[in-house]
Amino acid sequence: MRNVAVVGAGMSPFGRLDALLYQEIGRPAVNDAIESAGIDRKLIESCYYGTCGGVGVGHEIMNECGMIGIPITRVVNACSSGSNAFRLAFMDIASGMSDCVMAMGIEKMKDVTMAVVGGGTRYQIEAKAFTHGSPTSGGGGGGGGGGMAAGFALMGRAHMKIYGTKVEDFANITVKSRRNGSKNPKAEFQNIMTLQEVLDDVMINDPLTRSQCCPRTDGAAAVILMSEDYVKKHHIESPVWVKGSAMGSNFGGENELRWYKETGSPYPPGFLTDYLVAQKVYKMAKVKPQDFYDRGFVECHDCFSVSEYVHYEDFGFCKKGEASPLINDGVFEIDGDLPINPSGGLLSVGHPLGATGARQVAEIFWQMTKHKEVAKRQVPDKHLDLGLQHTLGSPGIGFTNVMHVFSRDL
Amino acid sequence: MRSIQESLITRLKVPTRKGNKVIARRCNKCGNIRNPPRTYCNICQGTEFTEVIFGPKGEITTYSSSYKRKATDIQRFFGNVRLFADNGEDSIGVGGIFNVKSIDELEIGQKVELLPEEKYNIFKLVEE
């Protein structure tokens, strides 16, 4: 398998971009990525784009950007679409098929729910298909509550009972997110919030208040990947190497509970797929969770405050139920022992389903190359050796998880 | 064409509720419990099943509240319940609504009973 690096990144502002067409959002992101890489766009041999609702938009955008005739693949995997597109771009080069590939993500979320954007035609035909049904990972089928926020609210409530976690512990994740988001001029929410403001916000599904739920956001991001040969040939000064790539899925429900019983794992409530995929990507990259404390940072899928909380546990950054003092002591702040979501994360930057994975990779690239894009939220140099990127998608039923490890060193 | 379609349908047209009980099916080959029922087991692909009855007794495993956009909206309290079989060994997870007026009445581990309403799963709290 060949070595692959990220060599350029671009991103649109994230927010309600009602006045813009898909290609008016995506084209600047693509052009910025090409400009930041400093390469001729004719070098790009293929494109993978993640989007749930943007049928054909990648093809249109690449055409508008002057890249005509190359293979273009639309990747649909709910919130993991952009990450999945990046993984496919990585595999395209690692396998030797191509030397320079673009991975992009784009979404417009106006007037739609995640179920509709993610589910499309199937949701309209088989609405009942969209229940999680897992007793531990969320969902309230059978006539109860539903929706993404409900599922994570159920998980949070169970976590509070089992581990004594408090509503303030979850809310403090939003406080951190808003603080970082205030330093990100492309984030949808740039307002700092106090703990009390988060707790007093509109209740969506108890215990999750509105600011503990990511917004429905429009936006696009693009990154360019190159083989090691091309990095050398085209004199790329600051490549960011992909050291690990892993992906997995799980269905929740009784199958997951059976796995917990058979393996004696203490994992509920949490995401089995996070735990398993993290093991895979760490193995490939030859790293351990402690390495991120020593010299790394993370961009993970904080679709809700509860989800970021359990990610700390599932990635091995702490034991189950022991994240609260770490959060409250600022361990995961930009200047803390392990910076997590320096961009502001999904909670503040926003979550256009297909774009998020690409946006996270862009953030890691900018942080590691000390790009002016992240000047106000720059992670300290000692934490720039390793980057962990993670998305968790729910494609209607179950979960699909994609993770990558990046390094400045080959 | 209709008979071809009918031969591919995997949803069993059998009752899944009887009063305040849930009727599930256990795979005879691997023991996996399937609810709602299908013609095949999703673990071992087996096709022979035995009925297993769950409920009405269960225990709350988690809960939350529905979003109340306006003051006049009816707020519902929903969650997941571990429903027990008569044999005392088996249980399945089901979702449903709790017959309470406030979220403060709910607690994880609270004993509940499934009500005979068969369109939805509605649970009442049980005094211990």
Coordinates of C-alpha atoms in Angstrom, one line a residue:
Chain A
M1 CA 0.0 0.0 0.0
R2 CA 1.4 3.4 -1.0
N3 CA 1.8 6.4 1.3
V4 CA -0.9 9.1 0.8
A5 CA -0.9 12.7 2.0
V6 CA -3.4 15.6 2.2
V7 CA -1.9 18.5 0.3
G8 CA -4.6 21.1 0.2
A9 CA -8.0 22.0 1.7
G10 CA -10.8 24.5 1.2
M11 CA -14.2 25.2 2.9
S12 CA -17.2 27.4 2.4
P13 CA -18.7 29.3 5.2
F14 CA -21.1 27.0 7.1
G15 CA -24.6 28.3 7.9
R16 CA -28.0 28.9 6.3
L17 CA -27.0 29.6 2.7
D18 CA -30.5 29.8 1.3
A19 CA -29.6 32.2 -1.5
L20 CA -26.9 29.9 -2.9
L21 CA -27.1 27.0 -5.3
Y22 CA -25.1 23.8 -4.5
Q23 CA -22.4 24.7 -7.0
E24 CA -22.1 28.2 -5.6
I25 CA -21.3 26.7 -2.2
G26 CA -19.0 23.9 -3.5
R27 CA -17.0 25.6 -6.3
P28 CA -15.2 28.0 -3.9
A29 CA -14.3 25.2 -1.6
V30 CA -12.9 23.2 -4.5
N31 CA -11.0 26.2 -5.9
D32 CA -9.6 27.1 -2.5
A33 CA -8.4 23.5 -2.0
I34 CA -6.6 23.6 -5.4
E35 CA -5.1 27.0 -4.6
S36 CA -3.9 25.9 -1.2
A37 CA -2.2 22.8 -2.7
G38 CA -0.5 25.0 -5.3
I39 CA -1.1 22.6 -8.1
D40 CA -2.5 22.5 -11.6
R41 CA -6.1 21.3 -11.4
K42 CA -5.4 19.0 -14.4
L43 CA -3.4 16.8 -12.1
I44 CA -6.6 15.7 -10.3
E45 CA -7.5 12.3 -11.7
S46 CA -10.7 11.5 -9.8
C47 CA -13.2 12.9 -7.3
Y48 CA -15.3 11.3 -4.6
Y49 CA -17.9 13.5 -3.1
G50 CA -20.0 12.9 0.0
T51 CA -23.6 14.2 0.0
C52 CA -27.0 12.7 1.0
G53 CA -29.3 15.1 -0.8
G54 CA -27.1 16.7 -3.5
V55 CA -27.8 14.4 -6.4
G56 CA -25.3 15.1 -9.2
V57 CA -23.8 18.2 -7.6
G58 CA -20.3 16.8 -7.5
H59 CA -20.4 16.3 -11.2
E60 CA -21.7 19.8 -11.7
I61 CA -19.2 21.4 -9.4
M62 CA -16.2 19.5 -11.0
N63 CA -17.5 20.5 -14.4
E64 CA -17.8 24.2 -13.3
C65 CA -14.2 24.0 -11.9
G66 CA -12.8 22.8 -15.2
M67 CA -12.2 19.2 -14.3
I68 CA -14.1 17.4 -17.1
G69 CA -14.1 13.8 -17.9
I70 CA -12.6 12.4 -14.7
P71 CA -14.3 9.6 -12.7
I72 CA -16.6 11.2 -10.2
T73 CA -18.3 9.1 -7.5
R74 CA -21.1 10.2 -5.2
V75 CA -20.8 8.7 -1.8
V76 CA -23.9 8.4 0.4
N77 CA -23.4 7.2 4.0
A78 CA -25.4 9.7 6.1
C79 CA -23.2 11.8 8.4
S80 CA -20.2 9.7 7.4
S81 CA -20.6 10.5 3.7
G82 CA -17.7 13.0 3.6
S83 CA -15.4 10.8 5.6
N84 CA -16.3 7.8 3.5
A85 CA -15.5 9.9 0.3
F86 CA -12.2 10.7 1.8
R87 CA -11.5 7.1 2.6
L88 CA -12.3 6.1 -0.9
A89 CA -10.0 8.8 -2.2
F90 CA -7.2 7.5 0.1
M91 CA -7.8 3.9 -1.1
D92 CA -7.7 5.1 -4.7
I93 CA -4.2 6.4 -4.3
A94 CA -3.0 3.8 -1.8
S95 CA -3.9 1.1 -4.2
G96 CA -1.9 2.6 -7.0
M97 CA -4.9 3.5 -9.1
S98 CA -4.3 7.3 -9.0
D99 CA -1.8 9.8 -7.8
C100 CA -3.9 12.8 -7.2
V101 CA -7.6 12.7 -6.1
M102 CA -10.1 15.1 -4.6
A103 CA -12.4 14.3 -1.8
M104 CA -15.3 16.7 -1.2
G105 CA -18.4 16.9 0.8
I106 CA -21.5 19.2 0.4
E107 CA -25.0 19.5 1.7
K108 CA -28.0 21.8 1.8
M109 CA -30.3 21.1 4.7
K110 CA -33.0 23.8 4.3
D111 CA -36.5 22.6 5.4
V112 CA -35.5 19.0 5.6
T113 CA -34.9 16.7 8.5
M114 CA -31.9 14.4 8.7
A115 CA -34.2 11.5 8.1
V116 CA -35.3 12.9 4.8
V117 CA -31.9 14.1 3.6
G118 CA -30.3 10.9 4.7
G119 CA -33.2 8.6 3.7
G120 CA -34.4 10.1 0.5
T121 CA -36.9 8.0 -1.4
R122 CA -36.8 5.1 1.0
Y123 CA -38.0 7.3 3.9
Q124 CA -40.9 8.4 1.8
I125 CA -41.8 4.8 1.0
E126 CA -40.8 3.0 4.2
A127 CA -41.0 5.6 7.0
K128 CA -41.2 2.9 9.6
A129 CA -37.7 1.7 8.5
F130 CA -36.2 4.6 10.4
T131 CA -36.2 3.4 14.0
H132 CA -33.0 2.6 15.8
G133 CA -34.7 0.2 18.2
S134 CA -31.5 -0.4 20.2
P135 CA -32.2 -0.4 23.9
T136 CA -28.8 1.1 24.6
S137 CA -27.8 3.2 21.7
G138 CA -31.0 5.1 21.4
G139 CA -34.4 5.2 19.7
G140 CA -37.9 4.9 20.9
G141 CA -39.8 3.0 18.3
G142 CA -43.1 1.4 18.8
G143 CA -45.0 4.6 19.1
G144 CA -42.6 6.4 21.4
G145 CA -40.3 9.3 20.6
G146 CA -38.1 9.4 17.6
G147 CA -35.4 11.3 15.8
M148 CA -31.7 11.8 16.2
A149 CA -31.9 14.0 19.3
A150 CA -34.2 11.6 21.0
G151 CA -31.8 8.7 20.5
F152 CA -28.9 10.6 22.0
A153 CA -31.1 11.9 24.8
L154 CA -31.9 8.4 25.8
M155 CA -28.2 7.5 25.7
G156 CA -27.4 10.4 27.9
R157 CA -30.1 9.5 30.4
A158 CA -28.8 6.0 30.7
H159 CA -25.2 7.3 31.1
M160 CA -26.3 9.5 34.0
K161 CA -27.9 6.6 35.8
I162 CA -25.1 4.1 35.3
Y163 CA -22.1 6.4 35.8
G164 CA -23.5 9.4 37.8
T165 CA -22.8 11.8 34.9
K166 CA -24.5 15.2 35.4
V167 CA -26.4 17.3 32.9
E168 CA -23.8 20.0 33.5
D169 CA -21.1 17.6 32.3
F170 CA -22.8 17.2 28.9
A171 CA -23.6 21.0 28.8
N172 CA -20.0 21.9 29.3
I173 CA -19.1 20.2 26.1
T174 CA -21.3 22.8 24.3
V175 CA -19.6 25.6 26.3
K176 CA -16.2 24.4 25.0
S177 CA -17.6 24.1 21.5
R178 CA -18.9 27.6 21.5
R179 CA -15.7 29.0 22.8
N180 CA -13.8 27.3 20.0
G181 CA -16.5 28.2 17.5
S182 CA -16.1 31.9 18.4
K183 CA -12.6 31.7 16.9
N184 CA -13.8 30.1 13.6
P185 CA -15.0 32.7 11.2
K186 CA -16.6 30.0 9.0
A187 CA -18.6 28.4 11.9
E188 CA -22.4 28.8 11.9
F189 CA -22.4 29.7 15.6
Q190 CA -19.7 32.0 16.9
N191 CA -21.4 33.2 20.1
I192 CA -19.8 32.2 23.4
M193 CA -22.4 30.6 25.8
T194 CA -22.1 30.2 29.6
L195 CA -23.0 26.9 31.2
Q196 CA -26.2 28.4 32.6
E197 CA -27.2 29.7 29.1
V198 CA -26.8 26.2 27.7
L199 CA -28.8 24.6 30.5
D200 CA -31.6 27.2 30.3
D201 CA -31.9 26.9 26.5
V202 CA -35.0 25.4 24.9
M203 CA -35.4 21.8 25.9
I204 CA -35.5 19.5 22.9
N205 CA -35.5 16.0 24.3
D206 CA -34.6 15.9 28.0
P207 CA -31.8 16.3 29.0
L208 CA -30.6 17.8 25.7
T209 CA -31.2 21.5 25.2
R210 CA -31.1 23.1 21.8
S211 CA -27.5 24.2 22.0
Q212 CA -26.5 20.7 22.8
C213 CA -27.8 19.6 19.4
C214 CA -25.9 20.3 16.2
P215 CA -27.8 22.6 13.7
R216 CA -29.0 21.8 10.3
T217 CA -26.4 23.5 8.2
D218 CA -25.4 24.2 4.6
G219 CA -21.8 24.0 3.5
A220 CA -19.0 22.3 1.6
A221 CA -15.4 21.3 2.1
A222 CA -12.8 19.8 -0.2
V223 CA -9.4 18.3 0.3
I224 CA -6.8 17.1 -2.2
L225 CA -4.8 13.9 -1.7
M226 CA -1.6 12.9 -3.4
S227 CA 0.7 9.9 -3.5
E228 CA 4.2 10.1 -2.0
D229 CA 5.6 10.1 -5.5
Y230 CA 3.6 13.1 -6.5
V231 CA 4.3 14.9 -3.3
K232 CA 8.0 14.7 -4.1
K233 CA 7.6 15.3 -7.8
H234 CA 5.5 18.5 -7.3
H235 CA 7.5 19.7 -4.4
I236 CA 4.7 19.9 -1.8
E237 CA 6.2 21.6 1.2
S238 CA 3.8 20.5 4.0
P239 CA 2.1 17.3 3.3
V240 CA -0.1 15.8 6.0
W241 CA 0.2 12.0 5.9
V242 CA -2.6 9.5 6.3
K243 CA -1.3 7.0 8.8
G244 CA -4.5 5.0 9.4
S245 CA -7.9 4.6 7.8
A246 CA -10.7 2.4 9.2
M247 CA -14.4 1.9 8.9
G248 CA -17.1 -0.2 10.5
S249 CA -20.8 -0.4 11.1
N250 CA -23.3 -1.8 13.6
F251 CA -27.0 -2.3 13.9
G252 CA -27.6 -1.8 17.6
G253 CA -30.4 -3.7 19.2
E254 CA -30.2 -7.2 20.4
N255 CA -27.3 -8.1 18.2
E256 CA -25.2 -5.5 20.0
L257 CA -26.3 -6.6 23.4
R258 CA -25.4 -10.2 22.6
W259 CA -21.9 -8.9 21.6
Y260 CA -21.5 -7.1 25.0
K261 CA -22.6 -10.3 26.9
E262 CA -20.3 -12.6 24.9
T263 CA -17.3 -10.4 25.2
G264 CA -17.9 -9.2 28.7
S265 CA -17.4 -5.7 27.5
P266 CA -18.7 -2.8 29.8
Y267 CA -19.5 -0.7 26.8
P268 CA -23.2 0.2 27.0
P269 CA -24.2 3.0 26.7
G270 CA -21.9 4.0 23.9
F271 CA -21.1 3.2 20.3
L272 CA -19.8 -0.3 19.7
T273 CA -18.7 0.8 16.3
D274 CA -16.6 3.6 17.7
Y275 CA -14.8 1.3 20.0
L276 CA -14.1 -1.3 17.3
V277 CA -13.1 1.1 14.6
A278 CA -10.8 3.0 16.9
Q279 CA -9.0 -0.2 17.6
K280 CA -8.6 -0.8 13.9
V281 CA -7.3 2.6 13.0
Y282 CA -4.9 2.7 16.0
K283 CA -3.5 -0.6 14.9
M284 CA -3.0 0.5 11.3
A285 CA -1.4 3.8 12.4
K286 CA 0.6 2.1 15.2
V287 CA -0.6 4.5 17.9
K288 CA -2.3 4.3 21.3
P289 CA -4.8 6.6 22.9
Q290 CA -2.1 7.9 25.2
D291 CA -0.2 9.1 22.1
F292 CA -2.9 11.7 21.5
Y293 CA -2.4 13.1 25.0
D294 CA 1.3 13.3 24.3
R295 CA 1.3 14.8 20.9
G296 CA -2.1 14.8 19.2
F297 CA -5.5 16.4 18.8
V298 CA -8.9 15.2 17.6
E299 CA -11.8 16.3 15.4
C300 CA -14.7 14.0 16.3
H301 CA -18.4 13.7 15.7
D302 CA -20.1 15.9 18.3
C303 CA -23.5 15.8 16.7
F304 CA -24.9 16.1 20.3
S305 CA -23.1 16.9 23.6
V306 CA -23.8 13.3 24.7
S307 CA -22.1 11.9 21.6
E308 CA -18.8 13.7 22.2
Y309 CA -18.9 12.6 25.8
V310 CA -19.1 8.9 25.0
H311 CA -16.5 9.3 22.2
Y312 CA -13.9 10.1 24.8
E313 CA -14.6 6.7 26.4
D314 CA -15.0 4.7 23.2
F315 CA -11.7 6.1 21.8
G316 CA -9.9 5.0 25.0
F317 CA -9.1 8.6 26.2
C318 CA -10.6 7.7 29.6
K319 CA -12.5 4.9 31.3
K320 CA -16.3 4.6 31.1
G321 CA -17.9 7.3 33.3
E322 CA -14.7 9.1 34.0
A323 CA -14.7 11.9 31.5
S324 CA -16.6 14.4 33.6
P325 CA -13.6 15.7 35.7
L326 CA -11.5 15.8 32.5
I327 CA -14.1 18.0 30.8
N328 CA -14.7 20.2 33.7
D329 CA -10.9 20.7 34.3
G330 CA -10.4 21.8 30.7
V331 CA -8.3 18.8 29.6
F332 CA -9.9 18.9 26.1
E333 CA -9.6 22.6 25.5
I334 CA -7.3 23.9 22.7
D335 CA -4.6 24.6 25.3
G336 CA -5.4 21.5 27.3
D337 CA -3.7 18.1 27.5
L338 CA -5.7 16.8 24.6
P339 CA -7.4 19.3 22.3
I340 CA -10.7 18.0 21.0
N341 CA -12.7 19.8 18.3
P342 CA -10.6 23.0 18.1
S343 CA -12.8 24.0 15.2
G344 CA -15.9 24.2 17.3
G345 CA -17.1 20.8 16.1
L346 CA -20.5 20.0 14.7
L347 CA -22.2 21.8 17.6
S348 CA -20.8 25.2 16.6
V349 CA -19.5 24.9 13.0
G350 CA -22.6 23.1 12.0
H351 CA -23.3 19.7 10.4
P352 CA -24.1 19.6 6.7
L353 CA -24.3 15.8 6.5
G354 CA -22.1 15.2 3.5
A355 CA -19.6 17.9 4.2
T356 CA -18.6 17.3 7.8
G357 CA -16.0 14.6 7.3
A358 CA -14.2 16.6 4.6
R359 CA -14.4 19.7 6.8
Q360 CA -12.8 17.8 9.7
V361 CA -9.9 16.6 7.5
A362 CA -9.5 20.2 6.3
E363 CA -9.3 21.4 9.9
I364 CA -6.6 18.8 10.7
F365 CA -4.6 19.8 7.6
W366 CA -4.8 23.5 8.5
Q367 CA -3.8 22.9 12.1
M368 CA -0.9 20.7 11.2
T369 CA 0.4 23.2 8.5
K370 CA -0.3 26.2 10.8
H371 CA -2.4 27.7 8.1
K372 CA -3.8 31.3 8.6
E373 CA -7.3 29.7 8.4
V374 CA -6.9 28.5 12.0
A375 CA -4.8 31.4 13.3
K376 CA -7.2 32.3 16.1
R377 CA -7.6 28.7 17.3
Q378 CA -4.2 27.2 16.6
V379 CA -3.5 24.0 18.5
P380 CA -0.1 24.2 20.3
D381 CA 2.8 22.8 18.3
K382 CA 3.5 19.9 20.8
H383 CA 0.0 18.5 19.9
L384 CA 0.4 18.7 16.1
D385 CA 2.2 15.4 15.5
L386 CA -1.0 13.3 15.4
G387 CA -4.5 14.1 14.3
L388 CA -7.6 11.8 14.7
Q389 CA -10.6 12.4 12.5
H390 CA -13.9 10.7 13.2
T391 CA -17.5 10.7 12.0
L392 CA -20.4 8.6 13.1
G393 CA -23.3 8.3 10.6
S394 CA -26.7 6.9 11.1
P395 CA -28.0 5.8 7.7
G396 CA -31.5 5.4 8.8
I397 CA -30.8 2.2 10.8
G398 CA -27.7 1.4 12.8
F399 CA -24.5 3.3 12.6
T400 CA -21.5 3.6 10.3
N401 CA -18.2 5.0 11.5
V402 CA -15.1 6.2 9.7
M403 CA -11.9 7.2 11.3
H404 CA -8.5 8.4 10.1
V405 CA -5.2 9.1 11.8
F406 CA -2.9 11.8 10.3
S407 CA 0.7 12.8 11.0
R408 CA 3.1 15.4 9.9
D409 CA 5.8 12.7 9.6
L410 CA 6.0 10.0 7.1
Chain B
M1 CA -45.4 -11.1 -11.2
R2 CA -47.6 -10.9 -8.1
S3 CA -46.7 -14.5 -7.1
I4 CA -43.0 -13.7 -7.5
Q5 CA -43.4 -10.7 -5.3
E6 CA -45.3 -12.7 -2.7
S7 CA -42.6 -15.3 -2.6
L8 CA -40.0 -12.6 -1.7
I9 CA -42.0 -11.1 1.2
T10 CA -40.3 -11.8 4.5
R11 CA -42.7 -10.0 6.8
L12 CA -44.8 -12.6 8.5
K13 CA -48.5 -11.8 8.7
V14 CA -48.9 -13.0 12.3
P15 CA -50.0 -11.2 15.4
T16 CA -47.2 -9.6 17.3
R17 CA -49.3 -8.4 20.2
K18 CA -51.9 -10.2 22.3
G19 CA -53.4 -8.0 24.9
N20 CA -50.6 -6.8 27.1
K21 CA -48.0 -9.2 25.8
V22 CA -45.6 -9.2 22.9
I23 CA -45.3 -12.3 20.7
A24 CA -41.8 -12.7 19.4
R25 CA -40.0 -15.6 17.8
R26 CA -36.9 -17.5 18.7
C27 CA -34.7 -19.1 16.0
N28 CA -34.7 -22.9 16.5
K29 CA -31.1 -23.1 15.2
C30 CA -29.2 -20.3 17.0
G31 CA -31.6 -19.0 19.7
N32 CA -31.7 -15.5 18.3
I33 CA -35.0 -13.7 19.2
R34 CA -36.6 -11.9 16.3
N35 CA -39.1 -9.1 16.9
P36 CA -40.9 -8.1 14.7
P37 CA -41.0 -11.6 13.1
R38 CA -39.5 -12.4 9.7
T39 CA -39.3 -15.5 7.7
Y40 CA -35.5 -15.9 8.4
C41 CA -33.1 -15.4 11.2
N42 CA -30.7 -12.4 10.6
I43 CA -27.9 -14.2 12.5
C44 CA -27.8 -17.7 11.1
Q45 CA -30.4 -17.4 8.2
G46 CA -32.4 -20.2 9.8
T47 CA -36.1 -20.5 8.9
E48 CA -37.6 -22.4 11.8
F49 CA -38.9 -20.4 14.8
T50 CA -40.7 -21.0 18.1
E51 CA -43.1 -18.4 19.6
V52 CA -41.8 -16.6 22.8
I53 CA -44.1 -14.4 24.8
F54 CA -42.8 -11.3 26.6
G55 CA -44.5 -9.0 29.0
P56 CA -46.4 -7.5 30.5
K57 CA -43.7 -6.9 33.1
G58 CA -40.7 -4.9 32.2
E59 CA -38.1 -2.4 33.5
I60 CA -37.3 1.1 32.2
T61 CA -33.7 1.2 30.7
T62 CA -33.8 4.8 29.6
Y63 CA -36.3 7.6 28.9
S64 CA -36.7 11.2 27.6
S65 CA -39.4 13.7 26.7
S66 CA -40.8 14.9 23.4
Y67 CA -40.1 18.4 22.1
K68 CA -42.8 20.9 23.1
R69 CA -42.8 23.6 20.4
K70 CA -45.8 25.4 21.8
A71 CA -47.3 25.6 25.3
T72 CA -50.4 23.9 24.0
D73 CA -48.5 20.9 22.5
I74 CA -49.1 17.6 24.3
Q75 CA -45.7 16.4 25.7
R76 CA -45.0 12.7 25.6
F77 CA -42.6 10.7 27.7
F78 CA -41.0 7.9 25.9
G79 CA -38.1 5.5 26.2
N80 CA -36.9 1.9 26.1
V81 CA -38.0 -1.0 28.3
R82 CA -36.6 -4.4 28.9
L83 CA -39.6 -6.7 28.7
F84 CA -39.4 -10.1 30.4
A85 CA -40.5 -13.5 29.4
D86 CA -42.4 -15.8 31.7
N87 CA -39.4 -18.1 31.9
G88 CA -37.6 -15.4 33.8
E89 CA -34.5 -15.9 31.6
D90 CA -35.3 -14.1 28.3
S91 CA -35.9 -10.5 27.7
I92 CA -36.2 -8.1 24.7
G93 CA -35.8 -4.4 24.3
V94 CA -38.8 -2.5 23.1
G95 CA -39.6 1.2 22.8
G96 CA -42.7 2.9 23.9
I97 CA -44.6 5.7 25.7
F98 CA -45.0 6.0 29.4
N99 CA -48.4 6.8 30.9
V100 CA -47.2 9.6 33.2
K101 CA -47.7 13.3 33.5
S102 CA -44.2 14.4 34.2
I103 CA -40.7 13.2 33.4
D104 CA -39.9 13.4 37.1
E105 CA -42.1 10.3 37.7
L106 CA -39.7 8.2 35.6
E107 CA -36.5 6.4 36.7
I108 CA -34.2 3.9 35.1
G109 CA -34.9 0.6 36.7
Q110 CA -38.5 1.5 37.4
K111 CA -40.9 -1.5 37.0
V112 CA -43.5 -1.1 34.3
E113 CA -46.3 -3.0 32.7
L114 CA -47.3 -3.0 29.1
L115 CA -50.9 -1.9 28.6
P116 CA -53.3 -3.8 26.3
E117 CA -53.3 -1.0 23.6
E118 CA -52.1 -2.9 20.6
K119 CA -51.3 -0.2 18.1
Y120 CA -48.5 1.3 20.2
N121 CA -46.5 0.2 23.2
I122 CA -47.8 2.1 26.2
F123 CA -46.5 1.4 29.6
K124 CA -47.8 2.2 33.1
L125 CA -45.7 2.4 36.2
V126 CA -45.9 -0.4 38.7
E127 CA -45.8 0.3 42.4
E128 CA -43.2 -2.0 44.0

